Amino acid sequence: MKNYEMSREEKKFIKEYDITQYDRPSLTADMAVFAILTAEDATEYRKDPRKQLGVLMIRRGTFPYKDCYALPGGFARKDESIEETAFRELKEETSLESAFLEPFGMFSRPGRDPRGWIISQGFLALVDAEKYQIRAGTDAWEAKWFYINVEQDEMKKHVRKDSAEICTRYRLQLERDGERLSALVDEKRTFQSHHETVEYEIVEDDGFAFDHAEIILRAYLSLKARTAQSGRIVFDLMPELFTLNTLQEAHEIILGEKLLTPNFRRKMAPFVIETDELVTGPGHRPAKLFRRNLEAFYAMEG
Amino acid sequence: MKNYEMSREEKKFIKEYDITQYDRPSLTADMAVFAILTAEDATEYRKDPRKQLGVLMIRRGTFPYKDCYALPGGFARKDESIEETAFRELKEETSLESAFLEPFGMFSRPGRDPRGWIISQGFLALVDAEKYQIRAGTDAWEAKWFYINVEQDEMKKHVRKDSAEICTRYRLQLERDGERLSALVDEKRTFQSHHETVEYEIVEDDGFAFDHAEIILRAYLSLKARTAQSGRIVFDLMPELFTLNTLQEAHEIILGEKLLTPNFRRKMAPFVIETDELVTGPGHRPAKLFRRNLEAFYAMEG
DNA sequence: ACAAAAGTGTTAAACTTACACCCATGC
DNA sequence: GCATGGGTGTAAGTTTAACACTTTTGT
């Protein structure tokens, strides 16, 4: 409901405006869909099955990058916003109706797609694996959950009086059922003339389509950063009811470090509400189920 | 340096691939350039001139939105990334060589540009006003600094057991030399089926081109959020040497609240280095100049 | 002298961290 | 019994928040 009204002159201008006279890119949305997966290791009595962070990949059936794995995603249409593209594609390719879905970066490096000038909005998507996992195996798009592993491989640091350069090499590895994708991505933070810039470069790539190794890495780093900050984001990986230990495991998997249980529980206490329900595990005390405390999430400033 | 090699078959596919068969958008980069401006109020002796947050706007000389104010920005070229577009345009339109420049959102709502399907990557840009301010008055693009004022106007909150809706109305006002632009933008956070979404809508718009009122608001909110979090970002609004009071004022202007000086100084102490230089002000003790402590910025993890 | 800004010190409250400990369960 | 995960308490250390206070300057 804008107050702006076009004059006749302006209407004429618009009518005669030829947008095709300029080069235009194609626009896609690519989703890095994460979930906490339960490893299908042989579990001994009393020992909980190990959990891991998983990312959803799609095997490409066509050129380019045929038989490589790519992120779910697709081309934007004229009559939708890029967020709508992302939701539509997520639904089409995974039949998931709802998920955490948030743009985290634009990928537009020249040459990133051999078909031409194609830019991509990267989305970070989080789903509850229990709700989803079953469908993944049965669908027709060759979707597959991979276990993801990111290691900080190496780091060079040059800090001088008024410039700095910090390079970090990340090793990204996806693995499942003997299939293995891996890549090395360099992150370069430069500080010069009092401003910081960050650049990424794919140094080595084995099995990923396009620049999707970089997209996955950056999605993961953004997930990790947000987990470290407030932890709120991790709730989006949980089902409606969850135990505090499940939540803690999710935090630990994302952060890559063990947390102290008593402290973790105290920190989370305001954001969860205890329910009457219990889950029994083999050989140990049953755990209480919790749900989100929406009021606490939205208590601030108001 | 990717390991991926194309087969002959694939090369043929690529050669025959016609990207023009699909609809494509035009892509622009729009920059919300912020700086701390010194208000040109008549200042009494001993009283420091008031400072305000400023945004750089450009008066449009052509349709559409002729005579409205728009953000600096422009169309992306085929052979550059969107970050390069942003830097190029910033330089072309403001002759600034360096600035903090970071993408913060993609704007792609259908109908946002009457010329057709045009999407825009929003950038948050921060510059040191002292370095810049002089050029602003003399350049040929009708660039102009506006004082920006954002008020949280109204808020509706409905939090139920498993859904929530929080609407906030923001009043955005830009003002300078008697010229005045204003807009109302609604923010709607929805929490449903355990996931949160955020939407923005321009409810009222007076003087802004396109959806730039929304872009400015979201850029400001992102600046404010990052200031509240760590405050590191505020250094990008400072010149090389600055007093702690200048820095504190910048924080206060962005956050819209007074801070306690002793606490602020303690918090900033690790990130600044004292220099020998002093600035004298009228009628009060001279202030020490500080510069950034890069080592502290990059001390973590390594 | 005095008003304005520059800058320091002191304390209580809040939060974080680390560790020690008890509980409930199924084999 | 015992290993495993579920769950609580407590004390030390650190950070934050609030306020009182001294210093230096130009007119």
XYZ file of C-alpha atoms (C1' of nucleotides) in Angstrom, chain C residues 2-26:
25
model
C 32.752 26.745 36.569
C 30.819 23.808 33.325
C 31.826 20.312 30.276
C 34.088 16.384 28.990
C 38.055 12.917 30.271
C 39.055 9.386 32.981
C 39.525 6.038 37.471
C 38.081 3.113 41.546
C 34.946 0.326 44.275
C 31.284 -2.746 45.245
C 27.312 -5.969 44.798
C 24.906 -8.818 41.828
C 24.696 -11.986 38.041
C 26.450 -15.343 35.411
C 29.949 -19.093 34.112
C 32.800 -22.959 35.120
C 34.242 -27.017 37.090
C 33.523 -30.787 39.753
C 31.257 -33.962 43.079
C 27.487 -36.349 43.856
C 22.819 -39.135 43.808
C 18.945 -41.590 41.000
C 16.697 -45.095 38.106
C 16.980 -48.779 35.055
C 17.630 -53.579 32.672
